[in-house]
Amino acid sequence: MHESNSFMQLTAKPSLNNALLISVCTPELRGKEAAESLAELARLVTTLGFKVVGTQSQNQSSTRRVNVLGLGKLAEIAQLTGNQGVIEAEEDGEDELDDDLDYGLDYDLDMASVPSDNLPLACADIVVFDCDLSPSQLRNVENQLGVEVFDRTGVIIEIFSRHARTKTAKLQVEIARLNYVAPRLRETSTGDREHQMGKGAGETTLELNRRNVRDQLAELKRQLVSVQEEMKGRRTQRSENFCVALVGYTNAGKSSMMRAITGSDVEGENKLFATLDTTVRALFPITHPRILVSDTVGFIKKLPHDLVASFHSTLAEAHDASLLLYVVDASDPSFRKQLDVVHEVLEEVGVEGSKKLLVLNKSDQLSVEQQAELMVEFPDAMLTSARDPKDIAKLHKYIVGISEEGMLQEEIVIPYTANGIVGEIRNSMSVTKEEYEFDHVKLTVRTSEVGLARLKKRMLDL
């Protein structure tokens, strides 16, 4: 089997199209939950452009075995990949299935008609595990099967890498990708040790590549710190605005909701992680003062730790928000578990204390009875459809109402000689009353505490 020193790139090619998905059912991931996770992996792999041709599963006490799977299951999978590898016994002697375990895939889920039994031989070009594999496990299984093998983390990082658009997102994803790739670099099959070169005597190409990755990571982190300072400055400038952050599981409909309540052209597709970069727009119809809405990166089960860590700056939009809208796909039976994932990630990055509203989106895909049951279960939530103008108007009214709760009202006297101030006030504050006198105008304004303090300071400087 070929080895490569190039960094991992999972790319669909005409000769590399068919993916076989593997679920390792453990005491921590079993039954329906394992089946749902595998179905989600199928959507992830499809997002990358691959065709999922089948699934296989095996019960194991853990995913820490040398070969992850038993030798019998590996031999079965090897037939489906063309018997290109060499099946060898494990060093620890654990080469049989744990027969006493019974928590496999016993649930029928929407897998886009993916077959799981009686697969044709040599039907798969790649194998994707629905768990994390250590570098040694990845190497062992590739040698056993003779085809490229990927784990769930590798697939998610590749999707993030493809969908990053802004400089910040690209830096964050590349840092996570290099952290993932670094321990998986290998020697070439042409005899890497014969090509010694570099600063130190006896430095192999592999060692050079590892040092190159370390250097790249150091440089990317320096660049990210600089970009984060810029982002922090922009957030500071917006601090006097009431800010709303949309948070939720990937494909919950956040981008559609963002488009509906801001009248913007934010991209949205029926794919996992169709949008990745944080977008900030003003609530529409425009309010005075303006209300800003940000659409944050979507979450997913088993989100790689490095991605969570690297996206701290992006999720800072949620951290600084005055109101969090937890958008869920209410038509998805697993949305409660997805909501748990969102809570866990936000807690990990320190987002807490903000006012929250659960938005049960895609209500147009539910029956009247289902809608009624959800409102009994979640009485404080708002049932909406991003496609229904009445629902969007209701959500708009709610956001405006919450923003006004924290506003202060005060009377401001402005001399006619103060050019431009009245116009600035109209653009950034709510003017509830106007009185015109001989040498001044008296305005009653409603605005945030920060905005009012800024206005008073401006008046003192006149």
PDB file of N, CA and C in Angstrom, residues 45-108:
ATOM      1  N   VAL A  45     -20.428  12.251   4.860  1.00  0.00           N
ATOM      2  CA  VAL A  45     -19.651  11.713   3.742  1.00  0.00           C
ATOM      3  C   VAL A  45     -20.261  12.134   2.416  1.00  0.00           C
ATOM      4  N   THR A  46     -21.590  12.142   2.352  1.00  0.00           N
ATOM      5  CA  THR A  46     -22.265  12.585   1.120  1.00  0.00           C
ATOM      6  C   THR A  46     -21.986  14.054   0.841  1.00  0.00           C
ATOM      7  N   THR A  47     -21.889  14.859   1.894  1.00  0.00           N
ATOM      8  CA  THR A  47     -21.561  16.275   1.729  1.00  0.00           C
ATOM      9  C   THR A  47     -20.215  16.458   1.033  1.00  0.00           C
ATOM     10  N   LEU A  48     -19.293  15.503   1.234  1.00  0.00           N
ATOM     11  CA  LEU A  48     -17.980  15.570   0.591  1.00  0.00           C
ATOM     12  C   LEU A  48     -18.011  15.074  -0.847  1.00  0.00           C
ATOM     13  N   GLY A  49     -19.142  14.581  -1.304  1.00  0.00           N
ATOM     14  CA  GLY A  49     -19.248  14.150  -2.692  1.00  0.00           C
ATOM     15  C   GLY A  49     -19.078  12.668  -2.920  1.00  0.00           C
ATOM     16  N   PHE A  50     -19.029  11.885  -1.852  1.00  0.00           N
ATOM     17  CA  PHE A  50     -18.881  10.441  -1.993  1.00  0.00           C
ATOM     18  C   PHE A  50     -20.241   9.763  -2.025  1.00  0.00           C
ATOM     19  N   LYS A  51     -20.267   8.572  -2.583  1.00  0.00           N
ATOM     20  CA  LYS A  51     -21.458   7.745  -2.592  1.00  0.00           C
ATOM     21  C   LYS A  51     -21.319   6.692  -1.505  1.00  0.00           C
ATOM     22  N   VAL A  52     -22.255   6.693  -0.577  1.00  0.00           N
ATOM     23  CA  VAL A  52     -22.233   5.688   0.481  1.00  0.00           C
ATOM     24  C   VAL A  52     -22.872   4.417  -0.062  1.00  0.00           C
ATOM     25  N   VAL A  53     -22.084   3.344  -0.170  1.00  0.00           N
ATOM     26  CA  VAL A  53     -22.580   2.100  -0.773  1.00  0.00           C
ATOM     27  C   VAL A  53     -23.033   1.086   0.259  1.00  0.00           C
ATOM     28  N   GLY A  54     -22.722   1.301   1.522  1.00  0.00           N
ATOM     29  CA  GLY A  54     -23.160   0.339   2.516  1.00  0.00           C
ATOM     30  C   GLY A  54     -22.636   0.652   3.898  1.00  0.00           C
ATOM     31  N   THR A  55     -23.124  -0.081   4.878  1.00  0.00           N
ATOM     32  CA  THR A  55     -22.683   0.076   6.255  1.00  0.00           C
ATOM     33  C   THR A  55     -22.396  -1.292   6.861  1.00  0.00           C
ATOM     34  N   GLN A  56     -21.489  -1.301   7.815  1.00  0.00           N
ATOM     35  CA  GLN A  56     -21.178  -2.501   8.584  1.00  0.00           C
ATOM     36  C   GLN A  56     -21.052  -2.088  10.041  1.00  0.00           C
ATOM     37  N   SER A  57     -21.347  -3.002  10.942  1.00  0.00           N
ATOM     38  CA  SER A  57     -21.227  -2.687  12.363  1.00  0.00           C
ATOM     39  C   SER A  57     -20.725  -3.897  13.133  1.00  0.00           C
ATOM     40  N   GLN A  58     -20.154  -3.632  14.300  1.00  0.00           N
ATOM     41  CA  GLN A  58     -19.719  -4.703  15.185  1.00  0.00           C
ATOM     42  C   GLN A  58     -19.750  -4.216  16.620  1.00  0.00           C
ATOM     43  N   ASN A  59     -20.145  -5.111  17.510  1.00  0.00           N
ATOM     44  CA  ASN A  59     -20.147  -4.810  18.940  1.00  0.00           C
ATOM     45  C   ASN A  59     -18.740  -4.980  19.506  1.00  0.00           C
ATOM     46  N   GLN A  60     -18.293  -3.991  20.253  1.00  0.00           N
ATOM     47  CA  GLN A  60     -16.997  -4.070  20.922  1.00  0.00           C
ATOM     48  C   GLN A  60     -17.114  -3.434  22.301  1.00  0.00           C
ATOM     49  N   SER A  61     -16.275  -3.877  23.218  1.00  0.00           N
ATOM     50  CA  SER A  61     -16.295  -3.289  24.558  1.00  0.00           C
ATOM     51  C   SER A  61     -15.710  -1.881  24.562  1.00  0.00           C
ATOM     52  N   SER A  62     -14.850  -1.571  23.567  1.00  0.00           N
ATOM     53  CA  SER A  62     -14.280  -0.236  23.442  1.00  0.00           C
ATOM     54  C   SER A  62     -13.741  -0.062  22.033  1.00  0.00           C
ATOM     55  N   THR A  63     -13.298   1.159  21.729  1.00  0.00           N
ATOM     56  CA  THR A  63     -12.710   1.431  20.406  1.00  0.00           C
ATOM     57  C   THR A  63     -11.188   1.532  20.500  1.00  0.00           C
ATOM     58  N   ARG A  64     -10.593   0.991  21.566  1.00  0.00           N
ATOM     59  CA  ARG A  64      -9.151   1.145  21.794  1.00  0.00           C
ATOM     60  C   ARG A  64      -8.343  -0.063  21.334  1.00  0.00           C
ATOM     61  N   ARG A  65      -8.982  -1.034  20.703  1.00  0.00           N
ATOM     62  CA  ARG A  65      -8.251  -2.201  20.220  1.00  0.00           C
ATOM     63  C   ARG A  65      -7.257  -1.801  19.136  1.00  0.00           C
ATOM     64  N   VAL A  66      -6.252  -2.638  18.939  1.00  0.00           N
ATOM     65  CA  VAL A  66      -5.227  -2.348  17.932  1.00  0.00           C
ATOM     66  C   VAL A  66      -5.844  -2.203  16.555  1.00  0.00           C
ATOM     67  N   ASN A  67      -6.769  -3.097  16.190  1.00  0.00           N
ATOM     68  CA  ASN A  67      -7.395  -3.054  14.872  1.00  0.00           C
ATOM     69  C   ASN A  67      -8.827  -2.539  14.922  1.00  0.00           C
ATOM     70  N   VAL A  68      -9.286  -2.076  16.076  1.00  0.00           N
ATOM     71  CA  VAL A  68     -10.627  -1.548  16.290  1.00  0.00           C
ATOM     72  C   VAL A  68     -11.689  -2.647  16.169  1.00  0.00           C
ATOM     73  N   LEU A  69     -11.599  -3.454  15.098  1.00  0.00           N
ATOM     74  CA  LEU A  69     -12.564  -4.526  14.853  1.00  0.00           C
ATOM     75  C   LEU A  69     -11.895  -5.887  15.017  1.00  0.00           C
ATOM     76  N   GLY A  70     -12.721  -6.923  15.154  1.00  0.00           N
ATOM     77  CA  GLY A  70     -12.201  -8.283  15.187  1.00  0.00           C
ATOM     78  C   GLY A  70     -11.706  -8.709  13.819  1.00  0.00           C
ATOM     79  N   LEU A  71     -10.840  -9.740  13.791  1.00  0.00           N
ATOM     80  CA  LEU A  71     -10.253 -10.176  12.517  1.00  0.00           C
ATOM     81  C   LEU A  71     -11.308 -10.709  11.554  1.00  0.00           C
ATOM     82  N   GLY A  72     -12.344 -11.366  12.096  1.00  0.00           N
ATOM     83  CA  GLY A  72     -13.399 -11.880  11.219  1.00  0.00           C
ATOM     84  C   GLY A  72     -14.119 -10.764  10.503  1.00  0.00           C
ATOM     85  N   LYS A  73     -14.445  -9.698  11.224  1.00  0.00           N
ATOM     86  CA  LYS A  73     -15.128  -8.559  10.608  1.00  0.00           C
ATOM     87  C   LYS A  73     -14.194  -7.844   9.629  1.00  0.00           C
ATOM     88  N   LEU A  74     -12.908  -7.724   9.983  1.00  0.00           N
ATOM     89  CA  LEU A  74     -11.944  -7.107   9.063  1.00  0.00           C
ATOM     90  C   LEU A  74     -11.847  -7.894   7.771  1.00  0.00           C
ATOM     91  N   ALA A  75     -11.835  -9.229   7.880  1.00  0.00           N
ATOM     92  CA  ALA A  75     -11.771 -10.063   6.670  1.00  0.00           C
ATOM     93  C   ALA A  75     -13.017  -9.880   5.822  1.00  0.00           C
ATOM     94  N   GLU A  76     -14.163  -9.740   6.476  1.00  0.00           N
ATOM     95  CA  GLU A  76     -15.427  -9.515   5.752  1.00  0.00           C
ATOM     96  C   GLU A  76     -15.390  -8.179   5.018  1.00  0.00           C
ATOM     97  N   ILE A  77     -14.898  -7.143   5.705  1.00  0.00           N
ATOM     98  CA  ILE A  77     -14.814  -5.822   5.077  1.00  0.00           C
ATOM     99  C   ILE A  77     -13.778  -5.827   3.964  1.00  0.00           C
ATOM    100  N   ALA A  78     -12.681  -6.574   4.158  1.00  0.00           N
ATOM    101  CA  ALA A  78     -11.636  -6.646   3.134  1.00  0.00           C
ATOM    102  C   ALA A  78     -12.195  -7.173   1.821  1.00  0.00           C
ATOM    103  N   GLN A  79     -13.159  -8.088   1.903  1.00  0.00           N
ATOM    104  CA  GLN A  79     -13.785  -8.588   0.668  1.00  0.00           C
ATOM    105  C   GLN A  79     -14.537  -7.472  -0.045  1.00  0.00           C
ATOM    106  N   LEU A  80     -15.116  -6.579   0.730  1.00  0.00           N
ATOM    107  CA  LEU A  80     -15.885  -5.484   0.140  1.00  0.00           C
ATOM    108  C   LEU A  80     -14.984  -4.395  -0.432  1.00  0.00           C
ATOM    109  N   THR A  81     -13.692  -4.431  -0.090  1.00  0.00           N
ATOM    110  CA  THR A  81     -12.744  -3.442  -0.618  1.00  0.00           C
ATOM    111  C   THR A  81     -11.734  -4.089  -1.577  1.00  0.00           C
ATOM    112  N   GLY A  82     -11.975  -5.325  -1.974  1.00  0.00           N
ATOM    113  CA  GLY A  82     -11.136  -5.951  -2.997  1.00  0.00           C
ATOM    114  C   GLY A  82      -9.975  -6.765  -2.468  1.00  0.00           C
ATOM    115  N   ASN A  83      -9.948  -7.086  -1.175  1.00  0.00           N
ATOM    116  CA  ASN A  83      -8.869  -7.910  -0.603  1.00  0.00           C
ATOM    117  C   ASN A  83      -7.484  -7.406  -0.990  1.00  0.00           C
ATOM    118  N   GLN A  84      -7.262  -6.100  -0.797  1.00  0.00           N
ATOM    119  CA  GLN A  84      -5.978  -5.508  -1.200  1.00  0.00           C
ATOM    120  C   GLN A  84      -4.967  -5.452  -0.058  1.00  0.00           C
ATOM    121  N   GLY A  85      -5.410  -5.772   1.175  1.00  0.00           N
ATOM    122  CA  GLY A  85      -4.501  -5.698   2.316  1.00  0.00           C
ATOM    123  C   GLY A  85      -4.114  -7.075   2.818  1.00  0.00           C
ATOM    124  N   VAL A  86      -3.512  -7.092   3.998  1.00  0.00           N
ATOM    125  CA  VAL A  86      -3.078  -8.340   4.630  1.00  0.00           C
ATOM    126  C   VAL A  86      -3.625  -8.364   6.046  1.00  0.00           C
ATOM    127  N   ILE A  87      -4.489  -9.341   6.342  1.00  0.00           N
ATOM    128  CA  ILE A  87      -5.068  -9.464   7.672  1.00  0.00           C
ATOM    129  C   ILE A  87      -4.080 -10.187   8.574  1.00  0.00           C
ATOM    130  N   GLU A  88      -3.641  -9.498   9.637  1.00  0.00           N
ATOM    131  CA  GLU A  88      -2.687 -10.086  10.574  1.00  0.00           C
ATOM    132  C   GLU A  88      -3.291 -10.116  11.962  1.00  0.00           C
ATOM    133  N   ALA A  89      -2.902 -11.121  12.745  1.00  0.00           N
ATOM    134  CA  ALA A  89      -3.415 -11.250  14.103  1.00  0.00           C
ATOM    135  C   ALA A  89      -2.939 -10.087  14.954  1.00  0.00           C
ATOM    136  N   GLU A  90      -3.777  -9.688  15.906  1.00  0.00           N
ATOM    137  CA  GLU A  90      -3.405  -8.596  16.798  1.00  0.00           C
ATOM    138  C   GLU A  90      -2.406  -9.080  17.840  1.00  0.00           C
ATOM    139  N   GLU A  91      -1.566  -8.166  18.269  1.00  0.00           N
ATOM    140  CA  GLU A  91      -0.548  -8.513  19.258  1.00  0.00           C
ATOM    141  C   GLU A  91      -1.163  -8.906  20.595  1.00  0.00           C
ATOM    142  N   ASP A  92      -2.304  -8.307  20.936  1.00  0.00           N
ATOM    143  CA  ASP A  92      -2.886  -8.606  22.232  1.00  0.00           C
ATOM    144  C   ASP A  92      -3.749  -9.851  22.226  1.00  0.00           C
ATOM    145  N   GLY A  93      -3.872 -10.483  21.039  1.00  0.00           N
ATOM    146  CA  GLY A  93      -4.610 -11.720  20.933  1.00  0.00           C
ATOM    147  C   GLY A  93      -6.114 -11.559  20.907  1.00  0.00           C
ATOM    148  N   GLU A  94      -6.607 -10.331  20.973  1.00  0.00           N
ATOM    149  CA  GLU A  94      -8.047 -10.104  20.954  1.00  0.00           C
ATOM    150  C   GLU A  94      -8.511 -10.044  19.508  1.00  0.00           C
ATOM    151  N   ASP A  95      -8.708 -11.219  18.929  1.00  0.00           N
ATOM    152  CA  ASP A  95      -9.042 -11.253  17.514  1.00  0.00           C
ATOM    153  C   ASP A  95     -10.453 -11.757  17.257  1.00  0.00           C
ATOM    154  N   GLU A  96     -11.258 -11.871  18.304  1.00  0.00           N
ATOM    155  CA  GLU A  96     -12.612 -12.353  18.110  1.00  0.00           C
ATOM    156  C   GLU A  96     -13.628 -11.316  18.566  1.00  0.00           C
ATOM    157  N   LEU A  97     -14.812 -11.416  18.010  1.00  0.00           N
ATOM    158  CA  LEU A  97     -15.910 -10.530  18.387  1.00  0.00           C
ATOM    159  C   LEU A  97     -16.338 -10.788  19.822  1.00  0.00           C
ATOM    160  N   ASP A  98     -16.704  -9.726  20.529  1.00  0.00           N
ATOM    161  CA  ASP A  98     -17.243  -9.893  21.875  1.00  0.00           C
ATOM    162  C   ASP A  98     -18.676 -10.404  21.766  1.00  0.00           C
ATOM    163  N   ASP A  99     -18.848 -11.740  21.754  1.00  0.00           N
ATOM    164  CA  ASP A  99     -20.148 -12.336  21.457  1.00  0.00           C
ATOM    165  C   ASP A  99     -21.213 -12.046  22.505  1.00  0.00           C
ATOM    166  N   ASP A 100     -20.795 -11.741  23.736  1.00  0.00           N
ATOM    167  CA  ASP A 100     -21.776 -11.539  24.780  1.00  0.00           C
ATOM    168  C   ASP A 100     -22.370 -10.138  24.766  1.00  0.00           C
ATOM    169  N   LEU A 101     -21.876  -9.297  23.882  1.00  0.00           N
ATOM    170  CA  LEU A 101     -22.395  -7.933  23.797  1.00  0.00           C
ATOM    171  C   LEU A 101     -23.565  -7.886  22.826  1.00  0.00           C
ATOM    172  N   ASP A 102     -24.576  -7.110  23.173  1.00  0.00           N
ATOM    173  CA  ASP A 102     -25.752  -7.021  22.310  1.00  0.00           C
ATOM    174  C   ASP A 102     -26.299  -5.603  22.351  1.00  0.00           C
ATOM    175  N   TYR A 103     -25.664  -4.718  21.595  1.00  0.00           N
ATOM    176  CA  TYR A 103     -26.169  -3.348  21.500  1.00  0.00           C
ATOM    177  C   TYR A 103     -25.858  -2.777  20.122  1.00  0.00           C
ATOM    178  N   GLY A 104     -26.193  -3.546  19.108  1.00  0.00           N
ATOM    179  CA  GLY A 104     -25.869  -3.156  17.736  1.00  0.00           C
ATOM    180  C   GLY A 104     -26.909  -2.261  17.103  1.00  0.00           C
ATOM    181  N   LEU A 105     -26.927  -2.258  15.750  1.00  0.00           N
ATOM    182  CA  LEU A 105     -27.819  -1.390  14.991  1.00  0.00           C
ATOM    183  C   LEU A 105     -29.113  -2.133  14.696  1.00  0.00           C
ATOM    184  N   ASP A 106     -30.108  -1.960  15.545  1.00  0.00           N
ATOM    185  CA  ASP A 106     -31.373  -2.665  15.374  1.00  0.00           C
ATOM    186  C   ASP A 106     -32.497  -1.715  14.992  1.00  0.00           C
ATOM    187  N   TYR A 107     -32.137  -0.570  14.394  1.00  0.00           N
ATOM    188  CA  TYR A 107     -33.139   0.443  14.097  1.00  0.00           C
ATOM    189  C   TYR A 107     -33.093   0.816  12.625  1.00  0.00           C
ATOM    190  N   ASP A 108     -34.268   1.014  12.043  1.00  0.00           N
ATOM    191  CA  ASP A 108     -34.362   1.439  10.651  1.00  0.00           C
ATOM    192  C   ASP A 108     -34.398   2.954  10.613  1.00  0.00           C
TER     193      ASP A 108
END
